[in-house]
Amino acid sequence: HGIMATSLREIRLVDGTGTPRTLTPADDDFRHAGVALGLLGVITHVTFACEPRFGVELRTDVVSFDDYVRDPVMQESRTEFHASVWDPNARRVVRFAGERTALPRRPRRRELRFGYRTAISTFLSRRLRLDWAVANWNFRRTVSGDAADILSPVRVRPQTVQFRIVANGLFQLAAELAVDAARAPEVLERLDGFFRRRRRYLRNPIGLRMTRGDGFSLSPAHERDTLWLDVFFYNREPFMSEFRELIDELDAREHWGKTLVSAPHALRARYPAWDAFREARARFDPEGVFGNALSDRYGLTRPRVATG
């Protein structure tokens, strides 16, 4: 599967000139609108491709990092639905692999990928070097349930989400790297060596997932199958400078909604359709109504000059 935007079938928006626009995959500008960071206009309506409800049987187990890294693409594509959690301290990977099934009579929701079991076991391995906590005896299980519960189990109050965002921001940052899946073994080996020498800077285990490439101009998965790495870390030097240098060497793009570690000029160079998006943005919003500090900093828009 690709990122959520690959399920888009229609986007309606009002651009910077006040003109309503309707875009579908048949329109050339659709490739710019799928991942646009709000820079093309105010979206008023979206249509996604849908399908009937179905069940998912999800199997959870643990493998060694050495086994996983031999072929990460196979690991993350052996079933239709998949994700993993990698604990660099224990050098083990918790795998979540699911296949479609009939809706069960007695559905069960799965545990959170970053739930209490993962948090406690990885804390034990990080702080006390008790690597045996990240093992099959603790994680192996099979659950079946509605796809909505199995694949999207996070259901919390908005106030709780806001509290976690503020609390985490006081202690850590979160970035999600998007690297070419063809380089997955090399990337994981490099990160393994990097974090083994910097254990104290890594706040949580690393989330892993794989998506197909797509054609959206600013998508981190633009034109390449992508391995995503969800990394939580302390905002301290010299770690940040060293991490930024490694990201540059890995040619990693980054999730736009999380911490952007790369320098603006470096990130721009990783998007082949960057200039095409800027050209479309100039047509949709010639006065820069939707520009902001982030888009100005990364060169997607030009700072507006105050008049009057």
Short mmCIF file of C-alpha atoms in Angstrom, two decimals:
data_model
loop_
_atom_site.label_atom_id
_atom_site.label_comp_id
_atom_site.label_asym_id
_atom_site.label_seq_id
_atom_site.Cartn_x
_atom_site.Cartn_y
_atom_site.Cartn_z
CA HIS A 1 0.00 0.00 0.00
CA GLY A 2 1.03 3.61 -0.51
CA ILE A 3 0.60 6.63 1.71
CA MET A 4 -2.98 7.75 2.42
CA ALA A 5 -2.88 10.30 -0.42
CA THR A 6 -2.67 7.46 -2.96
CA SER A 7 -6.32 6.69 -2.18
CA LEU A 8 -7.43 10.20 -3.19
CA ARG A 9 -9.86 10.38 -6.10
CA GLU A 10 -10.88 14.04 -6.02
CA ILE A 11 -9.78 17.25 -4.32
CA ARG A 12 -11.79 20.46 -4.26
CA LEU A 13 -10.14 23.64 -3.07
CA VAL A 14 -10.30 27.41 -3.27
CA ASP A 15 -6.98 28.83 -4.43
CA GLY A 16 -5.25 32.05 -3.47
CA THR A 17 -7.21 34.07 -6.04
CA GLY A 18 -10.54 32.86 -4.65
CA THR A 19 -11.12 30.52 -7.58
CA PRO A 20 -12.75 27.12 -6.83
CA ARG A 21 -10.88 24.20 -8.38
CA THR A 22 -11.67 20.51 -8.72
CA LEU A 23 -8.74 18.16 -9.30
CA THR A 24 -8.77 14.46 -10.16
CA PRO A 25 -5.96 12.05 -11.12
CA ALA A 26 -6.62 13.00 -14.76
CA ASP A 27 -5.42 16.56 -14.08
CA ASP A 28 -1.70 17.34 -14.18
CA ASP A 29 -1.93 19.54 -11.08
CA PHE A 30 -3.35 16.65 -9.06
CA ARG A 31 0.21 15.45 -8.47
CA HIS A 32 0.97 18.72 -6.72
CA ALA A 33 -2.25 18.82 -4.68
CA GLY A 34 -2.02 15.36 -3.10
CA VAL A 35 0.75 16.47 -0.72
CA ALA A 36 0.64 20.27 -0.77
CA LEU A 37 1.18 21.34 2.87
CA GLY A 38 -1.78 23.72 2.56
CA LEU A 39 0.15 25.90 0.10
CA LEU A 40 -2.22 25.65 -2.89
CA GLY A 41 -5.42 26.76 -1.20
CA VAL A 42 -8.17 25.90 1.26
CA ILE A 43 -9.34 22.33 0.73
CA THR A 44 -13.12 22.14 0.95
CA HIS A 45 -13.77 18.54 -0.05
CA VAL A 46 -11.83 15.30 -0.56
CA THR A 47 -12.97 11.97 -1.98
CA PHE A 48 -11.14 8.76 -1.13
CA ALA A 49 -11.46 5.31 -2.69
CA CYS A 50 -13.26 3.05 -0.21
CA GLU A 51 -14.03 -0.64 0.08
CA PRO A 52 -16.33 -2.83 2.19
CA ARG A 53 -15.36 -3.57 5.78
CA PHE A 54 -13.15 -6.58 6.31
CA GLY A 55 -11.35 -8.38 9.08
CA VAL A 56 -7.62 -8.70 9.69
CA GLU A 57 -5.69 -11.47 11.41
CA LEU A 58 -2.55 -9.95 12.92
CA ARG A 59 0.45 -11.96 14.05
CA THR A 60 3.08 -10.42 16.31
CA ASP A 61 6.52 -11.93 16.88
CA VAL A 62 10.17 -10.99 17.48
CA VAL A 63 13.20 -11.64 15.27
CA SER A 64 16.83 -10.66 15.63
CA PHE A 65 18.02 -7.53 13.88
CA ASP A 66 20.53 -9.62 11.92
CA ASP A 67 17.73 -11.78 10.50
CA TYR A 68 15.57 -8.76 9.71
CA VAL A 69 18.26 -6.70 7.99
CA ARG A 70 19.12 -9.44 5.48
CA ASP A 71 16.00 -8.52 3.49
CA PRO A 72 13.92 -5.72 5.04
CA VAL A 73 11.76 -5.38 1.93
CA MET A 74 10.70 -9.01 2.20
CA GLN A 75 10.08 -8.60 5.93
CA GLU A 76 7.74 -5.66 5.31
CA SER A 77 5.95 -7.12 2.28
CA ARG A 78 5.35 -10.78 3.18
CA THR A 79 1.79 -9.86 4.20
CA GLU A 80 -0.63 -7.20 2.96
CA PHE A 81 -0.44 -5.20 6.21
CA HIS A 82 2.80 -4.84 8.08
CA ALA A 83 4.83 -2.68 10.46
CA SER A 84 7.66 -3.26 12.90
CA VAL A 85 9.34 -1.82 15.97
CA TRP A 86 13.14 -2.00 16.11
CA ASP A 87 14.94 -1.78 19.44
CA PRO A 88 18.58 -0.95 18.57
CA ASN A 89 19.66 -1.59 22.16
CA ALA A 90 18.39 -5.18 22.19
CA ARG A 91 19.09 -5.53 18.44
CA ARG A 92 15.68 -7.12 17.98
CA VAL A 93 12.65 -6.30 15.85
CA VAL A 94 9.01 -6.75 16.87
CA ARG A 95 7.02 -7.55 13.73
CA PHE A 96 3.29 -6.94 13.13
CA ALA A 97 2.05 -8.85 10.06
CA GLY A 98 -1.61 -8.96 9.02
CA GLU A 99 -3.75 -10.53 6.30
CA ARG A 100 -7.38 -10.03 5.38
CA THR A 101 -9.92 -12.42 6.81
CA ALA A 102 -13.65 -12.61 7.40
CA LEU A 103 -14.99 -10.39 10.17
CA PRO A 104 -14.69 -12.47 13.37
CA ARG A 105 -17.64 -13.05 15.67
CA ARG A 106 -15.59 -12.06 18.69
CA PRO A 107 -13.20 -9.36 17.50
CA ARG A 108 -10.19 -8.27 19.54
CA ARG A 109 -8.28 -5.03 19.23
CA ARG A 110 -4.55 -5.33 19.06
CA GLU A 111 -2.17 -3.63 21.44
CA LEU A 112 -0.64 -0.34 20.47
CA ARG A 113 2.55 -0.63 18.45
CA PHE A 114 4.11 1.76 20.96
CA GLY A 115 1.98 0.58 23.90
CA TYR A 116 2.91 -0.20 27.49
CA ARG A 117 4.42 -3.61 26.68
CA THR A 118 6.77 -2.11 24.11
CA ALA A 119 7.60 0.84 26.36
CA ILE A 120 8.46 -1.29 29.40
CA SER A 121 10.45 -3.95 27.56
CA THR A 122 12.50 -1.45 25.58
CA PHE A 123 13.11 0.60 28.74
CA LEU A 124 14.51 -2.53 30.40
CA SER A 125 16.81 -3.18 27.46
CA ARG A 126 17.94 0.45 27.19
CA ARG A 127 18.49 1.25 30.86
CA LEU A 128 19.24 -2.13 32.43
CA ARG A 129 20.56 -4.04 29.39
CA LEU A 130 17.88 -6.72 29.95
CA ASP A 131 17.54 -7.68 26.31
CA TRP A 132 15.52 -10.80 27.14
CA ALA A 133 12.49 -8.52 27.70
CA VAL A 134 12.24 -7.96 23.93
CA ALA A 135 11.46 -11.55 22.97
CA ASN A 136 8.71 -13.84 21.72
CA TRP A 137 7.66 -14.90 25.21
CA ASN A 138 6.57 -11.31 25.77
CA PHE A 139 5.21 -10.36 22.34
CA ARG A 140 4.12 -13.41 20.34
CA ARG A 141 0.35 -13.47 19.84
CA THR A 142 -2.33 -13.56 17.15
CA VAL A 143 -5.48 -11.42 17.18
CA SER A 144 -8.36 -11.06 14.73
CA GLY A 145 -10.72 -8.14 14.45
CA ASP A 146 -12.24 -5.38 12.38
CA ALA A 147 -9.65 -3.74 10.13
CA ALA A 148 -10.49 -0.36 11.67
CA ASP A 149 -9.45 -1.63 15.11
CA ILE A 150 -6.51 -3.78 14.04
CA LEU A 151 -4.92 -1.28 11.67
CA SER A 152 -5.85 1.99 13.43
CA PRO A 153 -6.01 1.24 17.17
CA VAL A 154 -5.21 4.70 18.53
CA ARG A 155 -8.38 6.20 20.00
CA VAL A 156 -7.73 8.83 22.63
CA ARG A 157 -9.24 12.12 23.75
CA PRO A 158 -7.97 15.24 21.90
CA GLN A 159 -6.86 16.70 25.25
CA THR A 160 -4.65 13.66 25.81
CA VAL A 161 -3.06 14.08 22.39
CA GLN A 162 -2.36 17.75 23.10
CA PHE A 163 -0.81 16.91 26.47
CA ARG A 164 1.47 14.28 24.92
CA ILE A 165 2.59 16.69 22.21
CA VAL A 166 3.52 19.34 24.77
CA ALA A 167 5.10 16.86 27.21
CA ASN A 168 7.15 15.12 24.52
CA GLY A 169 8.28 18.45 23.13
CA LEU A 170 9.88 19.28 26.46
CA PHE A 171 12.11 16.22 26.38
CA GLN A 172 12.39 14.85 22.87
CA LEU A 173 11.90 15.34 19.15
CA ALA A 174 10.36 12.95 16.65
CA ALA A 175 11.38 12.69 13.01
CA GLU A 176 10.28 10.16 10.41
CA LEU A 177 12.87 9.41 7.75
CA ALA A 178 11.82 8.16 4.32
CA VAL A 179 14.60 6.31 2.49
CA ASP A 180 14.80 4.43 -0.77
CA ALA A 181 13.65 0.85 -0.05
CA ALA A 182 16.33 -0.42 -2.42
CA ARG A 183 18.91 0.83 0.10
CA ALA A 184 17.09 -0.54 3.16
CA PRO A 185 19.78 -3.03 4.32
CA GLU A 186 22.53 -0.41 4.01
CA VAL A 187 20.45 2.25 5.76
CA LEU A 188 19.54 -0.01 8.68
CA GLU A 189 23.14 -1.16 9.12
CA ARG A 190 24.33 2.45 9.16
CA LEU A 191 21.69 3.48 11.69
CA ASP A 192 22.45 0.42 13.82
CA GLY A 193 26.09 1.41 14.14
CA PHE A 194 25.18 5.07 14.65
CA PHE A 195 22.76 4.48 17.53
CA ARG A 196 24.84 1.79 19.22
CA ARG A 197 27.47 4.48 19.77
CA ARG A 198 24.86 6.99 20.95
CA ARG A 199 22.49 4.94 23.09
CA ARG A 200 21.66 7.75 25.50
CA TYR A 201 20.26 10.01 22.76
CA LEU A 202 17.64 7.55 21.49
CA ARG A 203 14.43 8.08 23.45
CA ASN A 204 12.26 5.22 22.14
CA PRO A 205 12.50 2.23 19.79
CA ILE A 206 12.30 2.97 16.06
CA GLY A 207 9.11 2.36 14.09
CA LEU A 208 9.52 0.72 10.67
CA ARG A 209 7.07 0.50 7.78
CA MET A 210 7.20 0.22 4.00
CA THR A 211 5.07 1.97 1.35
CA ARG A 212 4.96 1.92 -2.42
CA GLY A 213 6.25 4.85 -4.38
CA ASP A 214 3.86 7.47 -5.73
CA GLY A 215 3.80 10.45 -8.08
CA PHE A 216 3.03 13.32 -5.69
CA SER A 217 5.59 16.09 -6.03
CA LEU A 218 6.26 16.65 -2.31
CA SER A 219 5.58 13.11 -1.13
CA PRO A 220 8.55 11.61 0.74
CA ALA A 221 7.74 8.44 -1.26
CA HIS A 222 7.95 10.30 -4.60
CA GLU A 223 8.92 7.85 -7.37
CA ARG A 224 10.48 5.26 -5.07
CA ASP A 225 9.30 2.48 -2.79
CA THR A 226 10.06 3.76 0.66
CA LEU A 227 11.20 2.50 4.05
CA TRP A 228 9.99 4.80 6.83
CA LEU A 229 11.84 5.08 10.14
CA ASP A 230 10.07 6.80 13.04
CA VAL A 231 12.86 8.06 15.32
CA PHE A 232 12.48 9.67 18.78
CA PHE A 233 15.55 11.42 20.14
CA TYR A 234 16.86 14.07 22.50
CA ASN A 235 17.54 17.49 21.00
CA ARG A 236 21.17 17.82 22.05
CA GLU A 237 24.53 18.50 20.49
CA PRO A 238 26.69 17.06 19.12
CA PHE A 239 24.05 14.41 18.38
CA MET A 240 21.87 16.68 16.21
CA SER A 241 24.74 17.71 13.94
CA GLU A 242 25.93 14.12 13.58
CA PHE A 243 22.39 12.88 12.90
CA ARG A 244 21.88 15.56 10.24
CA GLU A 245 25.10 14.53 8.53
CA LEU A 246 24.02 10.88 8.49
CA ILE A 247 20.60 11.78 7.06
CA ASP A 248 22.37 13.65 4.25
CA GLU A 249 24.51 10.62 3.47
CA LEU A 250 21.44 8.36 3.38
CA ASP A 251 19.57 10.72 1.00
CA ALA A 252 16.62 10.57 3.38
CA ARG A 253 13.48 12.61 2.86
CA GLU A 254 11.41 13.44 5.92
CA HIS A 255 7.78 13.41 7.11
CA TRP A 256 6.52 16.98 6.72
CA GLY A 257 4.41 16.82 9.86
CA LYS A 258 7.30 15.97 12.19
CA THR A 259 10.70 17.44 13.03
CA LEU A 260 12.66 18.34 9.90
CA VAL A 261 16.31 17.65 10.68
CA SER A 262 17.85 18.39 7.28
CA ALA A 263 18.95 21.84 6.23
CA PRO A 264 16.58 23.48 3.69
CA HIS A 265 18.97 23.31 0.74
CA ALA A 266 19.71 19.64 1.40
CA LEU A 267 16.05 18.65 1.66
CA ARG A 268 15.11 20.50 -1.53
CA ALA A 269 17.70 18.55 -3.51
CA ARG A 270 15.99 15.25 -2.65
CA TYR A 271 12.73 16.09 -4.43
CA PRO A 272 12.96 15.87 -8.26
CA ALA A 273 9.61 17.68 -8.72
CA TRP A 274 10.35 20.49 -6.24
CA ASP A 275 10.55 23.22 -8.90
CA ALA A 276 7.42 21.90 -10.64
CA PHE A 277 5.52 22.21 -7.37
CA ARG A 278 6.76 25.78 -6.88
CA GLU A 279 5.58 26.66 -10.40
CA ALA A 280 2.13 25.23 -9.65
CA ARG A 281 2.03 27.04 -6.33
CA ALA A 282 2.78 30.34 -8.07
CA ARG A 283 -0.21 29.77 -10.35
CA PHE A 284 -2.57 28.75 -7.55
CA ASP A 285 -1.45 31.46 -5.14
CA PRO A 286 0.36 34.27 -6.99
CA GLU A 287 0.15 36.67 -4.03
CA GLY A 288 1.51 34.17 -1.51
CA VAL A 289 -1.63 34.19 0.64
CA PHE A 290 -0.95 30.69 1.94
CA GLY A 291 2.77 31.04 2.54
CA ASN A 292 4.12 30.65 6.06
CA ALA A 293 7.40 30.65 7.96
CA LEU A 294 8.09 26.98 7.20
CA SER A 295 7.42 27.29 3.48
CA ASP A 296 9.51 30.47 3.33
CA ARG A 297 12.41 28.81 5.11
CA TYR A 298 12.43 25.80 2.77
CA GLY A 299 12.04 27.89 -0.36
CA LEU A 300 8.55 26.73 -1.31
CA THR A 301 7.28 30.32 -1.05
CA ARG A 302 8.83 33.75 -0.95
CA PRO A 303 8.40 35.93 2.15
CA ARG A 304 5.67 38.49 1.63
CA VAL A 305 6.73 42.13 1.77
CA ALA A 306 4.54 44.26 4.02
CA THR A 307 2.95 47.18 2.20
CA GLY A 308 1.19 50.33 3.31
#
